[in-house]
Short mmCIF file of C-alpha atoms in Angstrom, two decimals:
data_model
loop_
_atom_site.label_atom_id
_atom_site.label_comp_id
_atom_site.label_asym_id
_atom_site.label_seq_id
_atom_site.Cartn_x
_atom_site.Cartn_y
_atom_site.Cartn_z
CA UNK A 290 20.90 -6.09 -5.80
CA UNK A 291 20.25 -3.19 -8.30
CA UNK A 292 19.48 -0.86 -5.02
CA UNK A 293 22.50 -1.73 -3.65
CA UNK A 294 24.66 -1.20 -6.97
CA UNK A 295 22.97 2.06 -7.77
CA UNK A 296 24.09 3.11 -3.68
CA UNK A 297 27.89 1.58 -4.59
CA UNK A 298 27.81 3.72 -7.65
CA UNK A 299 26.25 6.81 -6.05
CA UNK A 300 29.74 6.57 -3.15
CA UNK A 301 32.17 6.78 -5.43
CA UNK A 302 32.22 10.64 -7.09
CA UNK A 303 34.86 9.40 -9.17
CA UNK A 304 31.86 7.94 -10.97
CA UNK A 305 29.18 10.00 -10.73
CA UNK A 306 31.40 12.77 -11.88
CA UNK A 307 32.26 10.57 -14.86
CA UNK A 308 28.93 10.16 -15.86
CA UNK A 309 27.91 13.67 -15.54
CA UNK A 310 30.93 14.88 -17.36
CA UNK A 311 29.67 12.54 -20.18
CA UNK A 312 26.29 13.91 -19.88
CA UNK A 313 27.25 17.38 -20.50
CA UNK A 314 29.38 16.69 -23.53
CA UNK A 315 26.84 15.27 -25.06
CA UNK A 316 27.96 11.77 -25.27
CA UNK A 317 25.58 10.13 -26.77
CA UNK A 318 23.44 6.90 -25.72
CA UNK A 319 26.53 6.08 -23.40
CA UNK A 320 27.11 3.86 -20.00
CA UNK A 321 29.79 3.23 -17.51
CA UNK A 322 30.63 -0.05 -17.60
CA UNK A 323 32.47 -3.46 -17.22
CA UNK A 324 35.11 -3.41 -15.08
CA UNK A 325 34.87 -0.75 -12.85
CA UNK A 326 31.71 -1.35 -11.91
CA UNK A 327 32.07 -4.99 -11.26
CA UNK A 328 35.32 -4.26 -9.58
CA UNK A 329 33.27 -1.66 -7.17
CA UNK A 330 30.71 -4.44 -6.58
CA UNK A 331 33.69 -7.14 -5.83
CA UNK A 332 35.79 -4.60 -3.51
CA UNK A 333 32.93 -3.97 -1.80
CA UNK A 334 32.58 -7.61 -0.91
CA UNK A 335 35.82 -7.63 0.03
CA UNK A 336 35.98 -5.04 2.20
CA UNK A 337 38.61 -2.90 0.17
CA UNK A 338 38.48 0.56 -0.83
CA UNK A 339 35.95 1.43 -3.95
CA UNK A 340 38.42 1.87 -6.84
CA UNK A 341 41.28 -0.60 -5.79
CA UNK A 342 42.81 -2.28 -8.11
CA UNK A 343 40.59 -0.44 -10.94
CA UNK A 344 42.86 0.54 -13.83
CA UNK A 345 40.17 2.88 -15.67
CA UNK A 346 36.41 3.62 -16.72
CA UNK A 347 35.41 1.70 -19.64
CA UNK A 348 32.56 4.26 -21.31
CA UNK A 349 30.72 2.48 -23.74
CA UNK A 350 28.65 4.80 -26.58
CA UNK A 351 26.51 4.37 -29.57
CA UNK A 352 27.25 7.01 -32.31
CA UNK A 353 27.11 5.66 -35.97
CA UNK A 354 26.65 9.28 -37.17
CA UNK A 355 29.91 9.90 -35.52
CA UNK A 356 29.43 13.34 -35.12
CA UNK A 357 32.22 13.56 -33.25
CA UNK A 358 35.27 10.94 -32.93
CA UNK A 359 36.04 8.74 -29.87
CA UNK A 360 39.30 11.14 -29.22
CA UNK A 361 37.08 14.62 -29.34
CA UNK A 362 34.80 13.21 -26.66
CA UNK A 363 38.03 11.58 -24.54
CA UNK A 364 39.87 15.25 -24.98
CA UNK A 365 36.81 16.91 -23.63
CA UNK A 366 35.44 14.25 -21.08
CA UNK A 367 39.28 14.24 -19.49
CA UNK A 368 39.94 18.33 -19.48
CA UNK A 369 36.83 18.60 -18.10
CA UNK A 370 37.30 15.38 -14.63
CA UNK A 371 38.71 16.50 -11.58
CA UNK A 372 39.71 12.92 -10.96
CA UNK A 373 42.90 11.47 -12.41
CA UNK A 374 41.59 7.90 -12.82
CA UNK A 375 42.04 6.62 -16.53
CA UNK A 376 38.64 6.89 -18.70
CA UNK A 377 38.83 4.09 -21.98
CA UNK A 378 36.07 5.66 -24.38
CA UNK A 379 34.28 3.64 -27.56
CA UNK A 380 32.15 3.96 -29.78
CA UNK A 381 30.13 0.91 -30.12
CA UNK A 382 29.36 1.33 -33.93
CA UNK A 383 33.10 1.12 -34.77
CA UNK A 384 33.70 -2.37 -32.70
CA UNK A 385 33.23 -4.45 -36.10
CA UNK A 386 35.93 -2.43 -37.63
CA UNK A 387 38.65 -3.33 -35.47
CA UNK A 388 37.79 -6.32 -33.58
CA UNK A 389 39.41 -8.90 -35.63
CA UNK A 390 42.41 -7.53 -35.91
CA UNK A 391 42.84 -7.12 -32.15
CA UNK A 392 40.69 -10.61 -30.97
CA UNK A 393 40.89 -12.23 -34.18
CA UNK A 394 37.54 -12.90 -34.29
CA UNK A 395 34.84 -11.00 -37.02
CA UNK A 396 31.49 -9.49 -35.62
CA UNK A 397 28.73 -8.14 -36.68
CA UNK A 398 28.21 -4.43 -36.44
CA UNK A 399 26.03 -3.54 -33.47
CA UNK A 400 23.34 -1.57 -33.47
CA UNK A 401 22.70 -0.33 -30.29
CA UNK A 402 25.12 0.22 -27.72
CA UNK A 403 23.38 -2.76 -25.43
CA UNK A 404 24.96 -5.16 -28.04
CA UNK A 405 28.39 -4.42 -27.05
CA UNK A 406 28.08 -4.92 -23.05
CA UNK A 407 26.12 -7.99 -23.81
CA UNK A 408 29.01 -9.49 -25.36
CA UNK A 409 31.15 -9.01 -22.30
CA UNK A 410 31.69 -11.70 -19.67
CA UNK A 411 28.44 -11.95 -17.54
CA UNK A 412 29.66 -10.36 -14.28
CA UNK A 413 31.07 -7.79 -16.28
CA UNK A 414 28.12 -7.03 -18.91
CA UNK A 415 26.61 -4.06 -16.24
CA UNK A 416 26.86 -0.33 -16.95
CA UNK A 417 24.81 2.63 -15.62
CA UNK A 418 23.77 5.78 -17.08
CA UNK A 419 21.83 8.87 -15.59
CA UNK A 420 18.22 9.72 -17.09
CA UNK A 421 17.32 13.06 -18.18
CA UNK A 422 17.00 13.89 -13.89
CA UNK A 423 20.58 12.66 -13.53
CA UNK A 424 19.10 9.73 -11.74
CA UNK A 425 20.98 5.96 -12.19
CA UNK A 426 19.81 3.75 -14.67
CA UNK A 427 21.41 0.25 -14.75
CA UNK A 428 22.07 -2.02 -17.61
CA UNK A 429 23.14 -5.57 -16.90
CA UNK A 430 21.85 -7.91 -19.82
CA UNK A 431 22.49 -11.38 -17.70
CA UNK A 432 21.25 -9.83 -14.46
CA UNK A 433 24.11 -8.48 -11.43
CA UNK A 434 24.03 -12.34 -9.53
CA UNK A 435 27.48 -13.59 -10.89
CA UNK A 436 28.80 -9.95 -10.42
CA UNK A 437 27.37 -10.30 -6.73
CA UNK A 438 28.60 -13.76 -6.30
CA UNK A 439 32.03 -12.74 -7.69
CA UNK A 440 31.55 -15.81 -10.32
CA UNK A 441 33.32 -15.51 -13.62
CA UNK A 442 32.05 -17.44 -16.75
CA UNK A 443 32.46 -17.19 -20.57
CA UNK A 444 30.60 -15.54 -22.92
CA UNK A 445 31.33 -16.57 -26.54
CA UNK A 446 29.03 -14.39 -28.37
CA UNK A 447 32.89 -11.93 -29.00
CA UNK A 448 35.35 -13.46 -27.28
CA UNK A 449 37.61 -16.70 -27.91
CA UNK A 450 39.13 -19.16 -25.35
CA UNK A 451 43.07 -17.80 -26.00
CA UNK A 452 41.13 -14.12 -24.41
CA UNK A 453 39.10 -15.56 -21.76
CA UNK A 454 41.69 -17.02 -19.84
CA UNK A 455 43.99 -14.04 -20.23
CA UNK A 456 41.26 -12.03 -19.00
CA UNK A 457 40.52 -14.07 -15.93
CA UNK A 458 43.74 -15.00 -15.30
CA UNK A 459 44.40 -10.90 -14.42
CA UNK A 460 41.14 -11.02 -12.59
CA UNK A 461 42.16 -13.70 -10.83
CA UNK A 462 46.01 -11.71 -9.83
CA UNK A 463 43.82 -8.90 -8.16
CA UNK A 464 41.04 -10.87 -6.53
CA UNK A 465 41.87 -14.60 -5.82
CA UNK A 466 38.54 -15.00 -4.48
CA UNK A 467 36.65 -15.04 -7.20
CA UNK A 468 35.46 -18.45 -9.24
CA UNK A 469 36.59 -18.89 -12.71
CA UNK A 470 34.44 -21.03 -14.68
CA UNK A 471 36.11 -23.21 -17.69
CA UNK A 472 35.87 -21.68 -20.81
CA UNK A 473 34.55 -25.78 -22.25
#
């Protein structure tokens, strides 16, 4: 499965221009992720085209010197894309700060940027990154089956019932296919 995500990734340049973009800004210790990856994985199931129904690049960091803000890297990371698709850029370190007041939930501060995707729904809790040879390395903390099997369940380490099933209920809008487990 990782051979074929790595070729799914590497026919989109969308992507790989993302990620090398990121690379030469100097974004540190980051990863595309979440959504736009499983949503490549899904419309390639589906037989649709790569990026449909993708709203934007989720780029994930890990920056607790913050040498540089979230909106400094987004400025530069955008000017510098060809593409127009939408990039969402954060900082991993800075989640505890203003989680609650969007999820209502408090969290920890993470340490790592790993902490953050493996707080995000298992299908979705995959990102990639390219090594110092600008080769793909994947992260996916619960493994790429549910992502594969287009399966949907909760994950309450960050997230609470009332956002789960808004979540999968605009998952479930843009691919009906896909299995929605209860949040129970």
């Amino acid at each position: 499965m990782e051979q074929r995500l790595i070729s799914l990734i590497k026919s989109v340049p969308e992507l790989i221009e993302t990620a090398i973009v990121c690379r030469s800004v100097g974004l540190p210790n980051f990863y595309i992720a979440g959504g736009s990856i499983t949503q490549l994985i899904w419309n390639n199931i589906l037989e649709r085209e790569p990026l449909d129904n993708v709203k934007d690049f989720d780029i994930v960091y890990f920056d607790d010197n913050e040498n540089q803000t979230e909106k400094w890297y987004e400025n530069n990371i955008r000017n510098q894309l060809k593409h127009s698709i939408k990039i969402d850029i954060k900082n991993q370190a800075n989640v505890h700060k203003w989680y609650p007041e969007k999820f209502g939930q408090i969290i920890d501060a993470y340490t790592q940027v790993e902490q953050g995707i493996d707080s995000w729904l298992t299908a979705f809790a995959i990102g990639f990154t390219l090594n110092n040879n600008g080769e793909i390395l994947i992260y996916s903390s619960y493994g790429l089956e549910d992502a594969f099997n287009m399966s949907v369940k909760p994950n309450k380490i960050a997230m609470t019932e009332t956002s789960y099933i808004k979540m999968t209920k605009s998952f479930k809008e843009r691919w009906s296919s896909i299995s929605v487990e209860p949040w129970q």
